[in-house]
Short mmCIF file of C-alpha atoms in Angstrom, two decimals:
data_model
loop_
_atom_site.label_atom_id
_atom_site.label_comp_id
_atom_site.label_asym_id
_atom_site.label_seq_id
_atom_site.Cartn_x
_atom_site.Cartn_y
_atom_site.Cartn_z
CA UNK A 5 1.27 17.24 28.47
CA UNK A 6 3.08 14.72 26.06
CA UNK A 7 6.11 17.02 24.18
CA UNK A 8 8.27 15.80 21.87
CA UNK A 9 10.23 13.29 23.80
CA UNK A 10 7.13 11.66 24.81
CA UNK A 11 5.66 11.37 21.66
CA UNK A 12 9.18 10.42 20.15
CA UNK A 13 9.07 7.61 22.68
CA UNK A 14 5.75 6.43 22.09
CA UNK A 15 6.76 6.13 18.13
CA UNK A 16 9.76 4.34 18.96
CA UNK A 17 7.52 1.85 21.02
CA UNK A 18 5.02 1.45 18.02
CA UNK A 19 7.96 1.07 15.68
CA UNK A 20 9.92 -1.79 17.91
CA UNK A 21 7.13 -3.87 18.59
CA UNK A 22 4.42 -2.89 15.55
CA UNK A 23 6.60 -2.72 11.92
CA UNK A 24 5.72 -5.50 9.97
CA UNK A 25 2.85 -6.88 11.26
CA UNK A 26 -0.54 -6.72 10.20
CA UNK A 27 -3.53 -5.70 12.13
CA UNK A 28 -5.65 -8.67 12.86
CA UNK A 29 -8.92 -6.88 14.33
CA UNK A 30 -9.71 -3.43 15.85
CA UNK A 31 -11.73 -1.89 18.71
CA UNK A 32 -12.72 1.83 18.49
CA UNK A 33 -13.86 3.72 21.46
CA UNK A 34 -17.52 5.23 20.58
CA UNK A 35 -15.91 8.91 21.25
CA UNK A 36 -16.51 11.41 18.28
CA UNK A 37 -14.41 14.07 20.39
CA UNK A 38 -11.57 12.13 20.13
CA UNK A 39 -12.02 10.18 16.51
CA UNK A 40 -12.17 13.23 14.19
CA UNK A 41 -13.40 13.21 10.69
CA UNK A 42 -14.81 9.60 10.70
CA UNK A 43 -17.31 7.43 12.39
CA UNK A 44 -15.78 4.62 14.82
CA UNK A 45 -16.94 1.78 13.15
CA UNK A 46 -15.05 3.21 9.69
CA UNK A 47 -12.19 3.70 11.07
CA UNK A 48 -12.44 0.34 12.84
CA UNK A 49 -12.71 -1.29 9.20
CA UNK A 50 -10.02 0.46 7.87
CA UNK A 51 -7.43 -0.01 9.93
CA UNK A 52 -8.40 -4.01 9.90
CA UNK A 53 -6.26 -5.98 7.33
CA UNK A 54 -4.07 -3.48 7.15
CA UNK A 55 0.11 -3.91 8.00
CA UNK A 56 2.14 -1.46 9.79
CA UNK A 57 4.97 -0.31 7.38
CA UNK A 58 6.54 2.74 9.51
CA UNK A 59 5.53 5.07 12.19
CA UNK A 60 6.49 8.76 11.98
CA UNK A 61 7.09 11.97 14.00
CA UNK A 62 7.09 15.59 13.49
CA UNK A 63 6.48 17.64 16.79
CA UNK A 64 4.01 16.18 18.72
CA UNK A 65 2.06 14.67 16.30
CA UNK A 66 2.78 10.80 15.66
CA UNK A 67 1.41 9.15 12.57
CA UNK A 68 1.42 5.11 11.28
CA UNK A 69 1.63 4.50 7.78
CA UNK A 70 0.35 1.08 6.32
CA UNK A 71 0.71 -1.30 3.38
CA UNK A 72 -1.97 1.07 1.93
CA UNK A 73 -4.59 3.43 2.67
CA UNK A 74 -4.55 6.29 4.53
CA UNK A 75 -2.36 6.77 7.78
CA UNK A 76 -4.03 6.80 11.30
CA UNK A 77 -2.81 9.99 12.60
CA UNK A 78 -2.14 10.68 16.53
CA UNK A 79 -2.21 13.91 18.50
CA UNK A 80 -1.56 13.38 22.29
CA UNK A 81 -3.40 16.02 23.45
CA UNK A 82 -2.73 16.54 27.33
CA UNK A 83 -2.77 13.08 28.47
CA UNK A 84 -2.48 10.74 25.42
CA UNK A 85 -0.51 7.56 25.30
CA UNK A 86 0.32 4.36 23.42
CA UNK A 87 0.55 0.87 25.33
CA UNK A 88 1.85 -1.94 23.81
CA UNK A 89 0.64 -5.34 25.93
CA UNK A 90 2.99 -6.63 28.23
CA UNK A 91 5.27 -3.67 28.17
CA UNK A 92 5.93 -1.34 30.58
CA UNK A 93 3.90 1.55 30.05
CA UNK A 94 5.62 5.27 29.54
CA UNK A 95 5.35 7.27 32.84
CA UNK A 96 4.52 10.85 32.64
CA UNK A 97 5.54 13.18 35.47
CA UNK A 98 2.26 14.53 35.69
CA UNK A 99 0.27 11.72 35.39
CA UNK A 100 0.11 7.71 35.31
CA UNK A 101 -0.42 5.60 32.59
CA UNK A 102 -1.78 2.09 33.74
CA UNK A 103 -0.85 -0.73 31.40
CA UNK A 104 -1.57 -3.71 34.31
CA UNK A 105 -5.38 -4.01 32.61
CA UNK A 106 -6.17 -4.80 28.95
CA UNK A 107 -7.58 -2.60 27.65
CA UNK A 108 -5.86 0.32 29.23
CA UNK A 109 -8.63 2.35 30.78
CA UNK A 110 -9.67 5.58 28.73
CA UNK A 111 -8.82 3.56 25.74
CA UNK A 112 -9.57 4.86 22.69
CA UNK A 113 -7.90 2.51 19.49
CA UNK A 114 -6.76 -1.11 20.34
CA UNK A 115 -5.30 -2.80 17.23
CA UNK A 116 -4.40 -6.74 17.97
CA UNK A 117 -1.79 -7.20 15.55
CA UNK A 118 0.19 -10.37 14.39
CA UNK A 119 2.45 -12.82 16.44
CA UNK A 120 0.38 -11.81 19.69
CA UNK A 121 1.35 -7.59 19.48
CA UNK A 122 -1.66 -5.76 21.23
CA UNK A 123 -1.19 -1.83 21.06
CA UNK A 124 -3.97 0.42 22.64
CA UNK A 125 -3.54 4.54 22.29
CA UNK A 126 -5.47 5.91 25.69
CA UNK A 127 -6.80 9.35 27.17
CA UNK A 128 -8.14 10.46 29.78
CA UNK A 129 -9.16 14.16 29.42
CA UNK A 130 -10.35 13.72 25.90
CA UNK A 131 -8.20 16.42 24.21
CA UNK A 132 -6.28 13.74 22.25
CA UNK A 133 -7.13 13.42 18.55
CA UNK A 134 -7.51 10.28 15.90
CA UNK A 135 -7.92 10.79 12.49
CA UNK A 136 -7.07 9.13 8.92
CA UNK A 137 -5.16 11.48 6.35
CA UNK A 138 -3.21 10.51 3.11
CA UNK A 139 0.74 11.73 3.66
CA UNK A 140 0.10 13.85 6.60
CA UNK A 141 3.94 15.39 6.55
CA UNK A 142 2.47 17.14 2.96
CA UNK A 143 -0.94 18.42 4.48
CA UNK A 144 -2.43 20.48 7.49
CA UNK A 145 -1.36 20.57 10.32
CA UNK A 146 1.98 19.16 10.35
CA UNK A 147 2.67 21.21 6.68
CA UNK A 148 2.15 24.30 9.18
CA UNK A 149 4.82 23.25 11.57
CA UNK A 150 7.89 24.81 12.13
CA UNK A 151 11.47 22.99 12.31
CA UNK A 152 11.90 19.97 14.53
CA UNK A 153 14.81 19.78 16.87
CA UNK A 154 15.39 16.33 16.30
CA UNK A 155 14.87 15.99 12.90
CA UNK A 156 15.59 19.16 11.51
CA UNK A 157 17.41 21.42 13.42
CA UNK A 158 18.35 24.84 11.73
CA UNK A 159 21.85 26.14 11.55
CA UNK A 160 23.09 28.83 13.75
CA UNK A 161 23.23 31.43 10.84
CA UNK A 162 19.49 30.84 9.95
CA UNK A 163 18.31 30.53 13.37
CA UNK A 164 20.06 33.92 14.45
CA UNK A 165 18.20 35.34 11.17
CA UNK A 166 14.68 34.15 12.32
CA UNK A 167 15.18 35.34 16.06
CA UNK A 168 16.19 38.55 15.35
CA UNK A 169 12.88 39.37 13.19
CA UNK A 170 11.23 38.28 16.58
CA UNK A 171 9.36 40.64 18.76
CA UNK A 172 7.74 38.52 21.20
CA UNK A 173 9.15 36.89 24.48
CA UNK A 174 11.62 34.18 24.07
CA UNK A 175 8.87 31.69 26.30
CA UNK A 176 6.07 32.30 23.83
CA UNK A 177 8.62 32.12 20.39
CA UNK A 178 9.53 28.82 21.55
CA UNK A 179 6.23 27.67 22.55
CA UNK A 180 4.99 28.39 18.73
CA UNK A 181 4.44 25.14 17.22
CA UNK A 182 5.09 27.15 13.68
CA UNK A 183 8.44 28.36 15.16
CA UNK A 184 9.63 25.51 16.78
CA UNK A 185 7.47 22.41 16.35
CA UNK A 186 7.56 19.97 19.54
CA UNK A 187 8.69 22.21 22.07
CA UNK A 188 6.04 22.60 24.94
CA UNK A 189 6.09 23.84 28.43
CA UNK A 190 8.32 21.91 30.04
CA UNK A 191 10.98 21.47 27.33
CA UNK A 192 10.99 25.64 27.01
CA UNK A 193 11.84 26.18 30.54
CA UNK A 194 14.31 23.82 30.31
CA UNK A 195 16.01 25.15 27.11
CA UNK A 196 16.09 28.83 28.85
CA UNK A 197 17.35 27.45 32.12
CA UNK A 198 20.18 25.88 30.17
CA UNK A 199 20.35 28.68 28.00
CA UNK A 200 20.29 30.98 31.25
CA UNK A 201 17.86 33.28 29.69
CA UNK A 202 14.74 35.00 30.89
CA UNK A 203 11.91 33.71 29.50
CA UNK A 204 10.37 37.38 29.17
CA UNK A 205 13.42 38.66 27.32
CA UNK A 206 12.67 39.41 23.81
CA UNK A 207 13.89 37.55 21.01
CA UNK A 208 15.14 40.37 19.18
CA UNK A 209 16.67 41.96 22.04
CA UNK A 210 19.57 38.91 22.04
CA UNK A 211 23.30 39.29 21.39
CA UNK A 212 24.96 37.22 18.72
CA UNK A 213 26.71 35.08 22.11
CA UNK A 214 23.31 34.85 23.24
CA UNK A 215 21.75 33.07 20.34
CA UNK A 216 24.18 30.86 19.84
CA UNK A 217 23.64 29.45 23.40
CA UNK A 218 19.76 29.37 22.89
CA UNK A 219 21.01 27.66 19.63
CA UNK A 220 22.79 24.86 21.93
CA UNK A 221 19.61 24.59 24.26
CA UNK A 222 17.10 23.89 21.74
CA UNK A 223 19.36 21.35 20.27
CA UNK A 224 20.60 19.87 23.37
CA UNK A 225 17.53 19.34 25.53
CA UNK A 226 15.03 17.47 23.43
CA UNK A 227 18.15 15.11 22.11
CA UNK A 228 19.11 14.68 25.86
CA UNK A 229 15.18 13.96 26.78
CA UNK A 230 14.77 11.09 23.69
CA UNK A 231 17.81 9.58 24.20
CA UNK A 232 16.93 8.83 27.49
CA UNK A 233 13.33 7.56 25.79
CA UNK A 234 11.62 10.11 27.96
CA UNK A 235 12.28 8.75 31.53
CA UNK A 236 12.53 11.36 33.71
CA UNK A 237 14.61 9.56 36.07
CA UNK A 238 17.15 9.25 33.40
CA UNK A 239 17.14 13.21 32.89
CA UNK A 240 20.19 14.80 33.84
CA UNK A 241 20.51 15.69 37.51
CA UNK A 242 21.04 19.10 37.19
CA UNK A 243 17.89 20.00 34.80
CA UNK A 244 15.52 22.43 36.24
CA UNK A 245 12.76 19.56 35.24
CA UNK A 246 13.36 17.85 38.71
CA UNK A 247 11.73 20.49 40.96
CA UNK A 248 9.42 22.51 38.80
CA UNK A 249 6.91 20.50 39.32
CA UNK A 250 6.68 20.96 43.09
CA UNK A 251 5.14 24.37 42.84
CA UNK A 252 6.33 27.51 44.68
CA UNK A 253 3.96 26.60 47.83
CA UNK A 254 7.02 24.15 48.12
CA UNK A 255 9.50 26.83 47.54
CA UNK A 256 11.48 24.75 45.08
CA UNK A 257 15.34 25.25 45.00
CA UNK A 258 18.17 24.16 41.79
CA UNK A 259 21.72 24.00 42.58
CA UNK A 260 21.57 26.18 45.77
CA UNK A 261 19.03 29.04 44.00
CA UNK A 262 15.34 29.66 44.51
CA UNK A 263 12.76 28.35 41.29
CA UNK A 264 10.08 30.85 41.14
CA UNK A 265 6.79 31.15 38.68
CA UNK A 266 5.58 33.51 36.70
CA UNK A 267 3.22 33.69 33.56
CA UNK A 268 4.78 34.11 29.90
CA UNK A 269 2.74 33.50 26.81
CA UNK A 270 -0.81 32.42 28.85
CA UNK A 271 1.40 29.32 30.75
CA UNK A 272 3.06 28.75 33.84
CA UNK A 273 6.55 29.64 33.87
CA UNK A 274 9.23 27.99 35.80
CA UNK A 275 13.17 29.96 36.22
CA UNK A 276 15.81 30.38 38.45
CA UNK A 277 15.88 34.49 38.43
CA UNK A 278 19.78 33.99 39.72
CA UNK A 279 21.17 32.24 36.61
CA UNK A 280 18.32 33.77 34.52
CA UNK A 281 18.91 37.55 34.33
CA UNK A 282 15.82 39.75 33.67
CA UNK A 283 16.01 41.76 30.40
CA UNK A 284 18.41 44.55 30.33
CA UNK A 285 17.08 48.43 31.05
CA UNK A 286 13.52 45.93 32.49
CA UNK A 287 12.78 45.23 35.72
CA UNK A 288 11.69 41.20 35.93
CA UNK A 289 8.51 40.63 36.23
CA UNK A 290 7.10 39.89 40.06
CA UNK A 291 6.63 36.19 40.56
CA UNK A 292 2.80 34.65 40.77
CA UNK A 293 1.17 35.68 44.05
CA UNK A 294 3.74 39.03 44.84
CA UNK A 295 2.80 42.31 44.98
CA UNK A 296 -0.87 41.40 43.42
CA UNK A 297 -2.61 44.27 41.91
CA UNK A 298 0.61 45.70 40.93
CA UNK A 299 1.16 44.74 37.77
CA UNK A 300 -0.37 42.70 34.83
CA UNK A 301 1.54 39.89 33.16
CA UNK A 302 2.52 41.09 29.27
CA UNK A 303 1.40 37.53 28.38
CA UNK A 304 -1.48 36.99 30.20
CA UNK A 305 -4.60 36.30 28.30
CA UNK A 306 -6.50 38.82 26.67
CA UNK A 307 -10.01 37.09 28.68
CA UNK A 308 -8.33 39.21 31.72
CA UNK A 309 -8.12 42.30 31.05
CA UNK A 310 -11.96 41.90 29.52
CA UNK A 311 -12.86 41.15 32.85
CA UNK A 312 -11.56 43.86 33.97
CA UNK A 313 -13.60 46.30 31.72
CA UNK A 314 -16.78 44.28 32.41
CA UNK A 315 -16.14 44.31 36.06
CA UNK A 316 -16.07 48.01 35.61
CA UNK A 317 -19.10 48.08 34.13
CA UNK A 318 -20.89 45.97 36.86
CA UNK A 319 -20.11 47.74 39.05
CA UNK A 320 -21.08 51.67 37.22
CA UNK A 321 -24.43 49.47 37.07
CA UNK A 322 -25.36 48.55 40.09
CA UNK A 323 -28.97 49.63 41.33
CA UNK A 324 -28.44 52.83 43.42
CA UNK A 325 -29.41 52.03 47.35
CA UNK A 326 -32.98 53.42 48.28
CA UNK A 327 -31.67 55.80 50.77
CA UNK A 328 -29.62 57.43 47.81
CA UNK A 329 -32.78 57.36 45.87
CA UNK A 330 -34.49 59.14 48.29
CA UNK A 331 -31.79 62.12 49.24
CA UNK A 332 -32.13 61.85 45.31
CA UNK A 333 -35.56 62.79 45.00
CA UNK A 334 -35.66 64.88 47.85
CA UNK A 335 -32.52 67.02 46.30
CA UNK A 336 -34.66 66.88 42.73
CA UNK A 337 -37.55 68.69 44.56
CA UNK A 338 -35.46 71.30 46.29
CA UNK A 339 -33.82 71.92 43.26
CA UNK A 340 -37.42 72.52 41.23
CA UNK A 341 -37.77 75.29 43.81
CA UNK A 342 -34.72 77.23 43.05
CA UNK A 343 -34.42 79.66 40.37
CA UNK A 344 -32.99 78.45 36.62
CA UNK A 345 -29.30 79.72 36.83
CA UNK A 346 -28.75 77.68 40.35
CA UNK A 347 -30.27 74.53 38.69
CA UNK A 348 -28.10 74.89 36.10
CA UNK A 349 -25.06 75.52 38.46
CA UNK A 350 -26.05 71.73 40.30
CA UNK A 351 -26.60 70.13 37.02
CA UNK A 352 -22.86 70.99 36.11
CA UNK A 353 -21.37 70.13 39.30
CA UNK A 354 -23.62 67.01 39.50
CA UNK A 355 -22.10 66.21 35.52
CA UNK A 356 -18.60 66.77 37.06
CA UNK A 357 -18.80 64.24 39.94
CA UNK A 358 -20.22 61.48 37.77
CA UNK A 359 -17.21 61.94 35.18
CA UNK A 360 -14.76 61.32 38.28
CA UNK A 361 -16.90 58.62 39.89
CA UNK A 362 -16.15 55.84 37.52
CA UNK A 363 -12.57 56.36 37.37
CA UNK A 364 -11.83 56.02 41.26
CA UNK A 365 -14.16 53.08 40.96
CA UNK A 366 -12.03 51.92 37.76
CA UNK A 367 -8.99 52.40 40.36
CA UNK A 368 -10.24 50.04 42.91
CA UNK A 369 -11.59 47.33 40.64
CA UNK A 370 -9.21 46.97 38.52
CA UNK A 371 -6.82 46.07 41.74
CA UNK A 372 -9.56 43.60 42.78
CA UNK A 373 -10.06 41.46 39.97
CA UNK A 374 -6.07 40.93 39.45
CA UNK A 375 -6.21 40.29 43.02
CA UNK A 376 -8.81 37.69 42.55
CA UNK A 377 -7.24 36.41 39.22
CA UNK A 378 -3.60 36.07 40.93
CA UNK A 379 -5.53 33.98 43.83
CA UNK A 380 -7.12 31.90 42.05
CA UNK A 381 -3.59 30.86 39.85
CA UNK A 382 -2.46 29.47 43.46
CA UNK A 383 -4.22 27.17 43.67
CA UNK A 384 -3.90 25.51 40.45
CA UNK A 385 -1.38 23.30 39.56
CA UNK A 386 1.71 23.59 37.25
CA UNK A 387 0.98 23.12 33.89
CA UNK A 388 -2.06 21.41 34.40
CA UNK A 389 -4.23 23.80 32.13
CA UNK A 390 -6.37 24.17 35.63
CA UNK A 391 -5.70 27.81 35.72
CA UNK A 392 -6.87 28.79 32.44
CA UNK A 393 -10.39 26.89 32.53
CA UNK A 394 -10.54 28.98 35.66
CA UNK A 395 -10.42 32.15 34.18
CA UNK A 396 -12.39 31.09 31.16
CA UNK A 397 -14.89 30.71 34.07
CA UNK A 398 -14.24 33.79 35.81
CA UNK A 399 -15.03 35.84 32.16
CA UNK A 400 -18.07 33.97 31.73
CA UNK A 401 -19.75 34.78 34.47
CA UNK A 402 -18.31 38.76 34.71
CA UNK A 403 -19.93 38.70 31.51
CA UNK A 404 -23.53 37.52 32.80
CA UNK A 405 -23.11 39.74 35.34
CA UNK A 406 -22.75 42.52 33.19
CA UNK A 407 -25.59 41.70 30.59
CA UNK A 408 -27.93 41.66 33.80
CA UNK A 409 -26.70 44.78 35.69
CA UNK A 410 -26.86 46.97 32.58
CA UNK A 411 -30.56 45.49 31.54
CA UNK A 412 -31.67 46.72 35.14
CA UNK A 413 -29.90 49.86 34.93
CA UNK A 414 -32.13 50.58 31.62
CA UNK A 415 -35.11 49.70 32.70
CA UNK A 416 -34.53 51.98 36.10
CA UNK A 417 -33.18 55.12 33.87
CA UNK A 418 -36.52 54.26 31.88
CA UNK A 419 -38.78 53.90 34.65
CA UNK A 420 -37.21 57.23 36.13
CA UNK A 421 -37.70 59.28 32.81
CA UNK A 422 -41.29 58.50 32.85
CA UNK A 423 -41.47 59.72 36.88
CA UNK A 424 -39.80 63.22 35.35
CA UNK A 425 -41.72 63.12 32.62
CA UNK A 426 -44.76 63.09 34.55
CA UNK A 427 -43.83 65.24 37.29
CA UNK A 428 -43.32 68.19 34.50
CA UNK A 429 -46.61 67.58 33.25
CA UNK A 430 -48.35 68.50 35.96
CA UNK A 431 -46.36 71.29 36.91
CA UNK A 432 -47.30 72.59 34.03
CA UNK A 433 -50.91 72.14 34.04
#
C-alpha cells in the first residue's frame, strides 16, 4: 500500500503541476465509501472556483489547501493514487496505475484546473478516503500522529527515551502510525534490514549502539525512498525491497543470504535471519509454513486463537454417533439393574473420562486449526491484506459452526432428560 514515499511523491506531483491554479470544474465519483462526511455533488461544488495554494503531507495522509474553504483531504488507502494528465503515472510495486485513459479508471475526484492541468485521485479497492476538514495538521487524525521522518525526525536522545519505555516488538512499534507516522510494511522491513535487527526483538530490550543504528534507519530509508520520488528502480541496489516481494515459494536471496517470512504485529514480515539476529536468550521465531502446529506467532491476531477455542467447542458438540447412543442406552439399562453403590462407582468413573476427553481433543485441534491457518497464509500474497480477510473468514464461519453445534447439543441433552425423566416414572409406578 502507498507509504510515505508514495504519498510524498504524489504531493510533490500535485504541488509541481497544481499551485496556483484554480479549479475550473469538478467530477465526483458517486462512491459514499470513499467520499466521507459529504455528499458527491457538495463536495463537487466546493472544490469548484476554488485555487490550489499548497499541498501538504504528514504520514500518509496528503491534504490541498485552497484560496479558502476547507482543505480536500486524501488518505491512500491500499491502492490510492493521484494522476496528473499527460504525466507519467507513479508505479507501485504491487500494483499499476494506468494514466493512458482520461479519466483514470477507478477514479474517484477529477479537478480540471487552469492552463489545461487535469488531476484525477483513483482507487481501486475502495479503502482510500476523501473528505473536507478546516486545518487538518490541528485536528483528528493527523493531530494523533506520531513524528514524521521526513519532516520531523526526533533526536537520538529523545528517540532512545521513547524506545526504551517500549514493550512491544520493534515491527509493530514502527508500524504505529502514533509512534512513527508514515512508516508501513515495506518501509519497516527495510529500516530493520538496514538496521540489522529482528523485527521480533523488543524495543526495550535494545542497547544504546543499537538504537542509535535504528535511529540511522528510520532516518535514512524514507529520505533515500523520496529522494528518489518513490521509483523503485531508483532504490538502492542493495535494499531488501528488491526481492521481498517474490515470496518464499521463490526462495528469495539478498547479498548471498536467504529472505524468509514470518508474521510480526498481524503483517507479513520480510528478514534476512543471517544479518538479522534473533533476540538474545529467544529462539527466532520459525518462518511461515515450518514446523506448523508448533508454535503460535506472538503477533498474530487475536481472531486466531478465538478460533481455536470455538473449534474446541465444535467439536465437544458434535451429535454423538447412533451406535454410541445405543451402547449408551444399553449400558444405562444394565446399570438400572445393578445395586446403588456400583452405579455410583460408573457415574464417577464415567465423570472422570469426560473431564479428560476434551483436553486430548483440545490437543489435537488446536494443532489443526494452526495447521489450517499457516496453509492458508501460503497462498496469499505479500502484503496484499489477502491473508487477513482470510482469516476474518475462517472466524466467521468457526463461529456459525459453533452457534449451530451447541443449539443441537441442547436440544439433544433436552430431548434425553425427558427420555430419563420418563423412564423413572414408570419405574416407579
Amino acid at each position: 500500500m502507498p507509504e510515505l514515499p508514495e504519498v510524498e511523491a504524489c504531493r510533490r506531483l500535485a504541488a509541481r503541476h497544481c499551485t496556483g491554479k484554480r479549479i475550473k470544474t469538478a467530477q465526483t465519483a458517486d462512491d459514499d465509501k470513499v467520499i466521507e462526511g459529504i455528499e458527491p455533488v457538495k463536495l463537487q461544488a466546493a472544490l469548484e472556483g476554488r485555487t490550489v495554494k499548497q499541498a501538504h503531507r504528514k504520514g500518509k495522509h496528503m491534504w490541498i489547501e485552497f484560496d479558502s474553504g476547507p482543505c480536500l483531504m486524501l488518505h491512500f488507502g491500499m491502492t490510492g493514487s493521484l494522476v496528473v494528465k499527460g504525466v507519467k503515472s507513479h508505479q507501485y510495486k504491487s500494483f499499476k496505475v494506468d494514466g493512458s485513459d482520461w479519466p483514470p479508471k477507478y477514479w474517484k475526484v477529477v479537478l480540471e484546473l487552469e492552463e489545461d492541468v487535469s488531476l484525477a485521485f483513483s482507487d481501486a479497492r475502495r479503502f482510500a478516503r476523501v473528505r473536507l476538514q478546516e486545518d487538518p495538521a490541528s485536528h483528528e487524525p493527523v493531530s494523533l500522529l506520531g513524528f514524521d521522518p521526513v519532516l520531523s525526525m526526533p533526536s537520538l536522545e529523545d528517540l532512545s527515551k521513547s524506545i526504551k519505555q517500549q514493550k512491544r516488538s520493534l515491527k509493530a512499534l514502527l508500524l504505529d502510525q502514533a509512534f512513527s507516522a508514515g512508516i508501513g510494511n515495506w518501509v519497516a522491513d527495510e529500516v530493520l534490514y538496514q538496521a540489522k535487527l529482528h523485527p521480533e526483538a523488543k524495543a526495550n530490550s535494545l542497547t544504546d549502539a543499537q538504537i542509535e543504528d535504528l535511529h540511522k534507519a528510520i532516518k535514512y530509508v524514507p529520505e533515500a525512498a523520496v529522494e528518489a520520488e518513490a521509483d523503485h528502480e531508483r532504490f538502492p541496489p542493495d535494499w531488501l525491497f528488491h526481492v521481498r516481494w517474490d515470496g518464499k515459494k521463490k526462495s528469495p536471496q539478498l547479498n548471498g543470504n536467504a529472505v524468509e517470512f514470518l508474521k510480526v504485529g498481524g503483517r507479513t514480515t520480510a528478514y534476512v535471519p543471517a544479518v538479522q539476529k534473533p533476540p538474545s536468550g529467544a529462539a527466532a521465531s520459525q518462518p511461515k509454513g515450518r514446523a506448523k502446529g508448533k508454535r503460535k506467532a506472538e503477533s498474530e491476531p487475536e481472531s486466531a486463537e478465538e478460533a481455536e477455542e470455538e473449534k474446541d467447542k465444535a467439536e465437544e458438540a458434535k451429535p454423538v454417533p447412533s451406535s454410541a447412543k445405543a451402547a449408551r442406552g444399553n449400558s444405562k439399562a444394565a446399570s438400572a439393574s445393578q445395586a446403588e453403590p456400583a452405579a455410583a462407582g460408573a457415574k464417577k468413573r464415567q465423570a472422570s473420562k469426560a473431564k479428560a476427553a476434551p483436553k486430548a481433543k483440545r490437543k489435537v485441534n488446536k494443532a489443526t486449526v494452526q495447521a489450517e491457518v499457516e496453509e492458508e497464509e501460503e497462498g496469499s500474497n505479500v502484503d496484499t491484506g489477502e491473508e487477513e480477510s482470510g482469516r476474518a473468514r475462517k472466524v466467521s464461519q468457526t463461529g456459525k459452526s459453533v452457534k449451530g453445534n451447541t443449539q443441537s447439543k441442547a436440544a439433544k441433552q433436552d430431548s434425553g432428560k425427558g427420555e430419563r425423566d420418563n423412564s423413572r416414572g414408570a419405574e416407579g409406578k
